[in-house]
mmCIF file of C-alpha atoms and ligand atoms in Angstrom:
data_model
loop_
_atom_site.group_PDB
_atom_site.id
_atom_site.type_symbol
_atom_site.label_atom_id
_atom_site.label_comp_id
_atom_site.label_asym_id
_atom_site.label_seq_id
_atom_site.Cartn_x
_atom_site.Cartn_y
_atom_site.Cartn_z
ATOM 1 C CA UNK A 1 3.073 1.740 -5.318
ATOM 2 C CA UNK A 2 4.417 -0.765 -3.103
ATOM 3 C CA UNK A 3 2.285 -2.886 -0.838
ATOM 4 C CA UNK A 4 3.904 -3.313 2.550
ATOM 5 C CA UNK A 5 3.554 -6.591 4.433
ATOM 6 C CA UNK A 6 5.057 -7.172 7.692
ATOM 7 C CA UNK A 7 6.015 -10.547 9.492
ATOM 8 C CA UNK A 8 5.247 -10.431 13.017
ATOM 9 C CA UNK A 9 4.421 -12.531 16.314
ATOM 10 C CA UNK A 10 5.888 -11.323 19.759
ATOM 11 C CA UNK A 11 7.003 -14.869 20.465
ATOM 12 C CA UNK A 12 10.715 -15.530 19.480
ATOM 13 C CA UNK A 13 11.652 -18.211 16.981
ATOM 14 C CA UNK A 14 8.594 -18.668 15.161
ATOM 15 C CA UNK A 15 10.100 -18.445 12.074
ATOM 16 C CA UNK A 16 9.494 -14.653 11.229
ATOM 17 C CA UNK A 17 12.802 -13.766 9.821
ATOM 18 C CA UNK A 18 12.620 -17.071 7.876
ATOM 19 C CA UNK A 19 9.177 -16.238 6.609
ATOM 20 C CA UNK A 20 10.326 -12.738 5.544
ATOM 21 C CA UNK A 21 13.400 -14.095 3.775
ATOM 22 C CA UNK A 22 11.404 -16.623 1.762
ATOM 23 C CA UNK A 23 8.513 -14.140 1.049
ATOM 24 C CA UNK A 24 11.052 -11.567 -0.365
ATOM 25 C CA UNK A 25 13.024 -14.030 -2.130
ATOM 26 C CA UNK A 26 10.060 -16.049 -3.520
ATOM 27 C CA UNK A 27 8.393 -12.507 -4.877
ATOM 28 C CA UNK A 28 11.727 -11.460 -6.292
ATOM 29 C CA UNK A 29 12.082 -14.746 -7.954
ATOM 30 C CA UNK A 30 8.637 -14.176 -9.670
ATOM 31 C CA UNK A 31 10.207 -10.781 -11.174
ATOM 32 C CA UNK A 32 8.674 -8.423 -8.404
ATOM 33 C CA UNK A 33 10.851 -5.380 -7.070
ATOM 34 C CA UNK A 34 11.196 -6.185 -3.538
ATOM 35 C CA UNK A 35 12.666 -4.006 -0.721
ATOM 36 C CA UNK A 36 13.285 -5.680 2.799
ATOM 37 C CA UNK A 37 13.368 -3.715 5.569
ATOM 38 C CA UNK A 38 15.098 -5.455 8.688
ATOM 39 C CA UNK A 39 13.335 -3.739 11.919
ATOM 40 C CA UNK A 40 14.776 -6.198 14.621
ATOM 41 C CA UNK A 41 17.603 -5.053 16.598
ATOM 42 C CA UNK A 42 18.829 -8.814 16.419
ATOM 43 C CA UNK A 43 19.494 -8.122 12.616
ATOM 44 C CA UNK A 44 18.908 -11.657 11.493
ATOM 45 C CA UNK A 45 17.410 -10.895 8.384
ATOM 46 C CA UNK A 46 20.670 -8.532 7.519
ATOM 47 C CA UNK A 47 22.884 -11.333 7.931
ATOM 48 C CA UNK A 48 20.955 -13.919 5.919
ATOM 49 C CA UNK A 49 20.495 -11.371 3.346
ATOM 50 C CA UNK A 50 24.220 -10.354 2.823
ATOM 51 C CA UNK A 51 23.721 -7.125 4.128
ATOM 52 C CA UNK A 52 26.488 -5.207 6.004
ATOM 53 C CA UNK A 53 25.159 -4.351 9.380
ATOM 54 C CA UNK A 54 28.141 -4.048 11.431
ATOM 55 C CA UNK A 55 27.480 -1.724 14.814
ATOM 56 C CA UNK A 56 30.065 0.860 13.202
ATOM 57 C CA UNK A 57 27.414 1.336 10.057
ATOM 58 C CA UNK A 58 26.422 4.682 9.574
ATOM 59 C CA UNK A 59 23.168 3.994 7.208
ATOM 60 C CA UNK A 60 20.840 1.578 8.963
ATOM 61 C CA UNK A 61 17.133 1.761 9.681
ATOM 62 C CA UNK A 62 17.936 3.347 13.171
ATOM 63 C CA UNK A 63 19.620 6.423 11.258
ATOM 64 C CA UNK A 64 16.305 6.439 9.361
ATOM 65 C CA UNK A 65 14.278 6.280 12.434
ATOM 66 C CA UNK A 66 16.616 9.423 14.067
ATOM 67 C CA UNK A 67 15.729 11.389 10.867
ATOM 68 C CA UNK A 68 19.359 11.477 10.242
ATOM 69 C CA UNK A 69 19.114 10.095 6.798
ATOM 70 C CA UNK A 70 16.607 9.351 4.036
ATOM 71 C CA UNK A 71 15.414 5.543 3.482
ATOM 72 C CA UNK A 72 16.613 5.555 0.043
ATOM 73 C CA UNK A 73 20.396 6.301 1.557
ATOM 74 C CA UNK A 74 20.412 3.494 3.490
ATOM 75 C CA UNK A 75 19.124 0.699 0.910
ATOM 76 C CA UNK A 76 22.120 -2.042 0.397
ATOM 77 C CA UNK A 77 22.041 -3.957 -3.169
ATOM 78 C CA UNK A 78 23.395 -6.978 -1.541
ATOM 79 C CA UNK A 79 23.090 -9.386 -4.663
ATOM 80 C CA UNK A 80 20.457 -11.296 -2.819
ATOM 81 C CA UNK A 81 18.267 -8.462 -1.867
ATOM 82 C CA UNK A 82 17.567 -4.697 -1.713
ATOM 83 C CA UNK A 83 17.597 -4.332 1.943
ATOM 84 C CA UNK A 84 17.869 -1.597 4.669
ATOM 85 C CA UNK A 85 19.959 -3.310 7.567
ATOM 86 C CA UNK A 86 19.582 -3.319 11.192
ATOM 87 C CA UNK A 87 21.847 -3.937 14.291
ATOM 88 C CA UNK A 88 21.713 -3.351 18.211
ATOM 89 C CA UNK A 89 21.193 0.413 17.676
ATOM 90 C CA UNK A 90 17.993 0.054 16.866
ATOM 91 C CA UNK A 91 16.831 -1.280 20.218
ATOM 92 C CA UNK A 92 17.810 2.370 21.669
ATOM 93 C CA UNK A 93 14.546 3.581 19.719
ATOM 94 C CA UNK A 94 12.463 2.177 22.418
ATOM 95 C CA UNK A 95 13.777 4.515 24.997
ATOM 96 C CA UNK A 96 14.691 7.376 22.704
ATOM 97 C CA UNK A 97 11.232 7.810 21.264
ATOM 98 C CA UNK A 98 8.517 8.665 23.755
ATOM 99 C CA UNK A 99 6.537 11.579 22.450
ATOM 100 C CA UNK A 100 3.413 11.769 20.407
ATOM 101 C CA UNK A 101 3.399 10.633 16.793
ATOM 102 C CA UNK A 102 6.415 8.392 17.428
ATOM 103 C CA UNK A 103 4.166 5.527 15.712
ATOM 104 C CA UNK A 104 4.102 7.148 12.502
ATOM 105 C CA UNK A 105 7.995 7.441 11.897
ATOM 106 C CA UNK A 106 8.600 4.263 10.116
ATOM 107 C CA UNK A 107 5.398 4.979 7.762
ATOM 108 C CA UNK A 108 6.735 8.513 6.653
ATOM 109 C CA UNK A 109 10.333 7.543 6.196
ATOM 110 C CA UNK A 110 8.972 4.677 3.963
ATOM 111 C CA UNK A 111 6.800 7.042 1.953
ATOM 112 C CA UNK A 112 9.080 8.176 -0.588
ATOM 113 C CA UNK A 113 10.605 4.644 -1.762
ATOM 114 C CA UNK A 114 7.170 3.004 -2.390
ATOM 115 C CA UNK A 115 7.222 3.989 -5.836
ATOM 116 C CA UNK A 116 10.308 2.372 -6.602
ATOM 117 C CA UNK A 117 9.112 -1.191 -5.342
ATOM 118 C CA UNK A 118 6.326 -3.792 -5.993
ATOM 119 C CA UNK A 119 6.367 -4.664 -2.346
ATOM 120 C CA UNK A 120 8.366 -3.737 1.053
ATOM 121 C CA UNK A 121 8.749 -6.601 3.450
ATOM 122 C CA UNK A 122 9.406 -5.551 6.879
ATOM 123 C CA UNK A 123 10.675 -8.121 9.650
ATOM 124 C CA UNK A 124 9.995 -7.331 13.167
ATOM 125 C CA UNK A 125 11.426 -8.179 16.796
ATOM 126 C CA UNK A 126 9.992 -10.703 19.265
ATOM 127 C CA UNK A 127 7.993 -7.838 21.283
ATOM 128 C CA UNK A 128 4.983 -5.446 21.172
ATOM 129 C CA UNK A 129 6.848 -2.205 21.612
ATOM 130 C CA UNK A 130 7.270 0.807 19.676
ATOM 131 C CA UNK A 131 9.375 -0.821 16.983
ATOM 132 C CA UNK A 132 6.182 -3.194 16.184
ATOM 133 C CA UNK A 133 3.806 -0.416 16.695
ATOM 134 C CA UNK A 134 5.809 1.613 13.786
ATOM 135 C CA UNK A 135 5.959 -1.507 11.554
ATOM 136 C CA UNK A 136 2.042 -2.299 12.174
ATOM 137 C CA UNK A 137 1.266 1.545 11.094
ATOM 138 C CA UNK A 138 3.486 1.311 8.065
ATOM 139 C CA UNK A 139 1.902 -1.857 6.655
ATOM 140 C CA UNK A 140 -0.942 -2.717 4.452
ATOM 141 C CA UNK A 141 -1.086 -6.342 6.076
ATOM 142 C CA UNK A 142 0.473 -8.452 8.896
ATOM 143 C CA UNK A 143 1.519 -12.143 8.234
ATOM 144 C CA UNK A 144 1.585 -13.984 11.627
ATOM 145 C CA UNK A 145 4.055 -16.928 11.743
ATOM 146 C CA UNK A 146 3.009 -19.277 14.495
ATOM 147 C CA UNK A 147 4.966 -22.570 15.787
ATOM 148 C CA UNK A 148 3.003 -25.382 15.557
ATOM 149 C CA UNK A 149 2.528 -25.745 19.328
ATOM 150 C CA UNK A 150 -0.136 -24.935 21.635
ATOM 151 C CA UNK A 151 1.396 -22.461 23.762
ATOM 152 C CA UNK A 152 2.662 -20.453 20.574
ATOM 153 C CA UNK A 153 -1.183 -20.317 19.196
ATOM 154 C CA UNK A 154 -2.377 -18.715 22.532
ATOM 155 C CA UNK A 155 -0.324 -15.816 21.942
ATOM 156 C CA UNK A 156 -2.128 -14.954 19.055
ATOM 157 C CA UNK A 157 -4.868 -13.481 21.278
ATOM 158 C CA UNK A 158 -2.476 -10.603 22.724
ATOM 159 C CA UNK A 159 -1.108 -9.976 19.269
ATOM 160 C CA UNK A 160 -4.844 -9.562 17.844
ATOM 161 C CA UNK A 161 -5.485 -7.148 20.817
ATOM 162 C CA UNK A 162 -2.149 -5.051 19.681
ATOM 163 C CA UNK A 163 -3.794 -5.127 15.839
ATOM 164 C CA UNK A 164 -6.997 -3.669 17.295
ATOM 165 C CA UNK A 165 -5.481 -1.027 19.067
ATOM 166 C CA UNK A 166 -3.494 0.101 15.930
ATOM 167 C CA UNK A 167 -6.308 0.117 13.745
ATOM 168 C CA UNK A 168 -8.080 2.464 16.094
ATOM 169 C CA UNK A 169 -5.002 4.723 16.782
ATOM 170 C CA UNK A 170 -2.806 4.914 13.872
ATOM 171 C CA UNK A 171 -3.480 2.481 10.826
ATOM 172 C CA UNK A 172 -7.402 2.022 10.330
ATOM 173 C CA UNK A 173 -6.676 -0.116 6.780
ATOM 174 C CA UNK A 174 -4.400 -2.545 8.859
ATOM 175 C CA UNK A 175 -5.252 -5.907 7.454
ATOM 176 C CA UNK A 176 -4.371 -9.468 8.710
ATOM 177 C CA UNK A 177 -2.808 -11.862 5.648
ATOM 178 C CA UNK A 178 -3.420 -14.570 8.288
ATOM 179 C CA UNK A 179 -1.697 -16.767 10.592
ATOM 180 C CA UNK A 180 0.833 -19.004 9.189
ATOM 181 C CA UNK A 181 1.580 -22.577 10.813
ATOM 182 C CA UNK A 182 5.602 -23.028 10.550
ATOM 183 C CA UNK A 183 7.403 -25.911 11.599
ATOM 184 C CA UNK A 184 4.957 -28.234 10.702
ATOM 185 C CA UNK A 185 5.248 -32.166 11.325
ATOM 186 C CA UNK A 186 2.099 -33.699 9.441
ATOM 187 C CA UNK A 187 2.979 -37.128 10.734
ATOM 188 C CA UNK A 188 3.067 -36.263 14.201
ATOM 189 C CA UNK A 189 -0.029 -37.223 15.878
ATOM 190 C CA UNK A 190 -0.685 -33.936 17.615
ATOM 191 C CA UNK A 191 -0.622 -31.846 14.350
ATOM 192 C CA UNK A 192 -4.403 -32.578 13.625
ATOM 193 C CA UNK A 193 -5.018 -30.930 17.117
ATOM 194 C CA UNK A 194 -2.804 -27.984 16.704
ATOM 195 C CA UNK A 195 -4.283 -27.266 12.966
ATOM 196 C CA UNK A 196 -7.858 -27.650 14.809
ATOM 197 C CA UNK A 197 -6.922 -25.598 17.603
ATOM 198 C CA UNK A 198 -5.155 -22.653 15.439
ATOM 199 C CA UNK A 199 -8.706 -22.997 13.286
ATOM 200 C CA UNK A 200 -10.850 -22.586 16.711
ATOM 201 C CA UNK A 201 -8.697 -19.459 17.838
ATOM 202 C CA UNK A 202 -8.326 -17.641 14.606
ATOM 203 C CA UNK A 203 -12.283 -18.176 13.778
ATOM 204 C CA UNK A 204 -13.245 -16.567 17.331
ATOM 205 C CA UNK A 205 -10.914 -13.572 16.312
ATOM 206 C CA UNK A 206 -11.922 -13.280 12.921
ATOM 207 C CA UNK A 207 -8.846 -13.368 11.184
ATOM 208 C CA UNK A 208 -7.764 -15.980 8.599
ATOM 209 C CA UNK A 209 -5.879 -19.253 9.167
ATOM 210 C CA UNK A 210 -3.868 -19.644 6.092
ATOM 211 C CA UNK A 211 -4.415 -23.336 4.380
ATOM 212 C CA UNK A 212 -0.746 -23.127 3.540
ATOM 213 C CA UNK A 213 1.441 -24.234 6.401
ATOM 214 C CA UNK A 214 5.381 -24.699 6.205
ATOM 215 C CA UNK A 215 6.934 -27.964 6.879
ATOM 216 C CA UNK A 216 9.868 -28.522 9.318
ATOM 217 C CA UNK A 217 12.814 -28.699 7.338
ATOM 218 C CA UNK A 218 16.792 -27.971 8.191
ATOM 219 C CA UNK A 219 17.163 -26.349 4.802
ATOM 220 C CA UNK A 220 15.624 -23.336 5.977
ATOM 221 C CA UNK A 221 18.390 -22.813 8.770
ATOM 222 C CA UNK A 222 21.335 -23.938 6.379
ATOM 223 C CA UNK A 223 20.222 -21.658 3.882
ATOM 224 C CA UNK A 224 20.264 -18.918 6.325
ATOM 225 C CA UNK A 225 23.570 -19.535 7.894
ATOM 226 C CA UNK A 226 25.127 -19.592 4.447
ATOM 227 C CA UNK A 227 23.350 -16.410 3.518
ATOM 228 C CA UNK A 228 22.137 -18.275 0.292
ATOM 229 C CA UNK A 229 18.869 -17.681 -1.456
ATOM 230 C CA UNK A 230 16.704 -20.633 -0.318
ATOM 231 C CA UNK A 231 14.866 -20.424 -3.725
ATOM 232 C CA UNK A 232 17.785 -21.184 -5.608
ATOM 233 C CA UNK A 233 19.817 -23.193 -2.921
ATOM 234 C CA UNK A 234 17.004 -26.017 -2.347
ATOM 235 C CA UNK A 235 14.140 -25.353 -4.941
ATOM 236 C CA UNK A 236 12.692 -28.723 -4.738
ATOM 237 C CA UNK A 237 12.721 -28.761 -0.700
ATOM 238 C CA UNK A 238 9.223 -29.191 0.892
ATOM 239 C CA UNK A 239 9.642 -25.762 2.901
ATOM 240 C CA UNK A 240 10.496 -23.839 0.217
ATOM 241 C CA UNK A 241 7.752 -25.098 -1.954
ATOM 242 C CA UNK A 242 5.739 -24.316 0.726
ATOM 243 C CA UNK A 243 6.250 -20.613 0.729
ATOM 244 C CA UNK A 244 5.696 -20.379 -2.795
ATOM 245 C CA UNK A 245 2.529 -21.655 -2.401
ATOM 246 C CA UNK A 246 1.864 -19.185 0.368
ATOM 247 C CA UNK A 247 2.554 -16.493 -2.409
ATOM 248 C CA UNK A 248 0.029 -18.114 -4.406
ATOM 249 C CA UNK A 249 -2.542 -18.396 -1.798
ATOM 250 C CA UNK A 250 -1.910 -14.481 -0.821
ATOM 251 C CA UNK A 251 -2.178 -13.412 -4.219
ATOM 252 C CA UNK A 252 -5.430 -15.542 -4.595
ATOM 253 C CA UNK A 253 -6.854 -14.134 -1.473
ATOM 254 C CA UNK A 254 -5.739 -10.208 -2.861
ATOM 255 C CA UNK A 255 -3.233 -9.829 -0.074
ATOM 256 C CA UNK A 256 -0.313 -9.572 -2.483
HETATM 257 N N1 ATP B 301 10.264 -24.445 8.336
HETATM 258 C C1 ATP B 301 11.394 -24.293 9.208
HETATM 259 N N2 ATP B 301 11.753 -25.784 9.823
HETATM 260 C C2 ATP B 301 12.853 -25.717 10.717
HETATM 261 N N3 ATP B 301 13.467 -24.824 11.383
HETATM 262 C C3 ATP B 301 13.131 -23.386 10.708
HETATM 263 C C4 ATP B 301 11.981 -23.523 9.983
HETATM 264 N N4 ATP B 301 11.637 -21.933 9.907
HETATM 265 C C5 ATP B 301 12.684 -21.537 10.732
HETATM 266 N N5 ATP B 301 13.490 -22.326 11.238
HETATM 267 C C6 ATP B 301 14.579 -21.899 12.038
HETATM 268 O O1 ATP B 301 13.994 -21.938 13.251
HETATM 269 C C7 ATP B 301 14.730 -20.798 14.045
HETATM 270 C C8 ATP B 301 14.038 -19.763 14.447
HETATM 271 O O2 ATP B 301 13.411 -19.199 13.011
HETATM 272 P P1 ATP B 301 13.418 -17.567 12.811
HETATM 273 O O3 ATP B 301 14.829 -16.907 13.258
HETATM 274 O O4 ATP B 301 12.856 -17.335 11.575
HETATM 275 O O5 ATP B 301 12.367 -17.070 13.950
HETATM 276 P P2 ATP B 301 12.124 -15.704 14.552
HETATM 277 O O6 ATP B 301 10.804 -15.406 14.899
HETATM 278 O O7 ATP B 301 12.346 -14.865 13.601
HETATM 279 O O8 ATP B 301 13.083 -15.598 15.690
HETATM 280 P P3 ATP B 301 12.922 -14.042 16.619
HETATM 281 O O9 ATP B 301 11.962 -13.917 17.574
HETATM 282 O O10 ATP B 301 14.386 -14.401 17.453
HETATM 283 O O11 ATP B 301 13.266 -13.145 15.649
HETATM 284 C C9 ATP B 301 16.034 -20.561 12.855
HETATM 285 O O12 ATP B 301 17.132 -21.223 13.509
HETATM 286 C C10 ATP B 301 15.400 -21.153 11.879
HETATM 287 O O13 ATP B 301 16.383 -21.334 10.776
HETATM 288 MG MG1 MG B 302 13.588 -12.939 13.645
#
């Protein structure tokens, strides 16, 4: 039965999609069966993992959420990954679903495919709306990428509030894999301050700050634009190696 991990932060551009991609590719490289779910109307994960997510597509995560198709009918095998794609249609969900029980739709839809995989990795949009609530309700653990800057760190407090509400209402077992510092530049003087501040904030909230951090590297952007698997595109790159270390850490901590 697959463990479901979701990558989330309501702040934009912090490395959610990159992290979802790298975690999925890393787990696959280690021999695990991985399903990616693009749950962001921007469709960035679909793009970088070579999925077809044109707006005319009749089988995306949107159609699953609407109850028109089963999840298994929407999985694309792209050569890079097994992925349920998303596109702009998904943004309609925020307006279309207002009734009771709307936070359970993704969880219930994914249940039948969980026996087919070891891990499901969900990428989420930069928002705390109904899509994110569905992703949190469907997940065992949340991984929180945070830009290595102070304003980004402050967003963790608001995110943690949402996690608390989800635990009370729709998913009491929701775990926090931890806060992951991304685009980290160790030689910059402020880096030490940022790590320390991140440590203070996470300790106060009672959530883990991961020991692993992700170095800043242009290869992250290049691999995704070229739609390459970063694990084989640049196996010796620092950031790529950081993501493999992250998997080791998450496994050692029993999150994966
Ligand atoms: N470690 C890194 N070093 C340098 N650039 C990075 C790194 N990780 C991600 N990036 C780049 O930063 C940009 C934003 O990353 P990404 O798309 O993963 O963020 P996001 O949180 O998913 O954004 P959004 O909120 O819009 O969904 C992308 O161009 C990506 O290639
Ligand atoms: Mg993204």
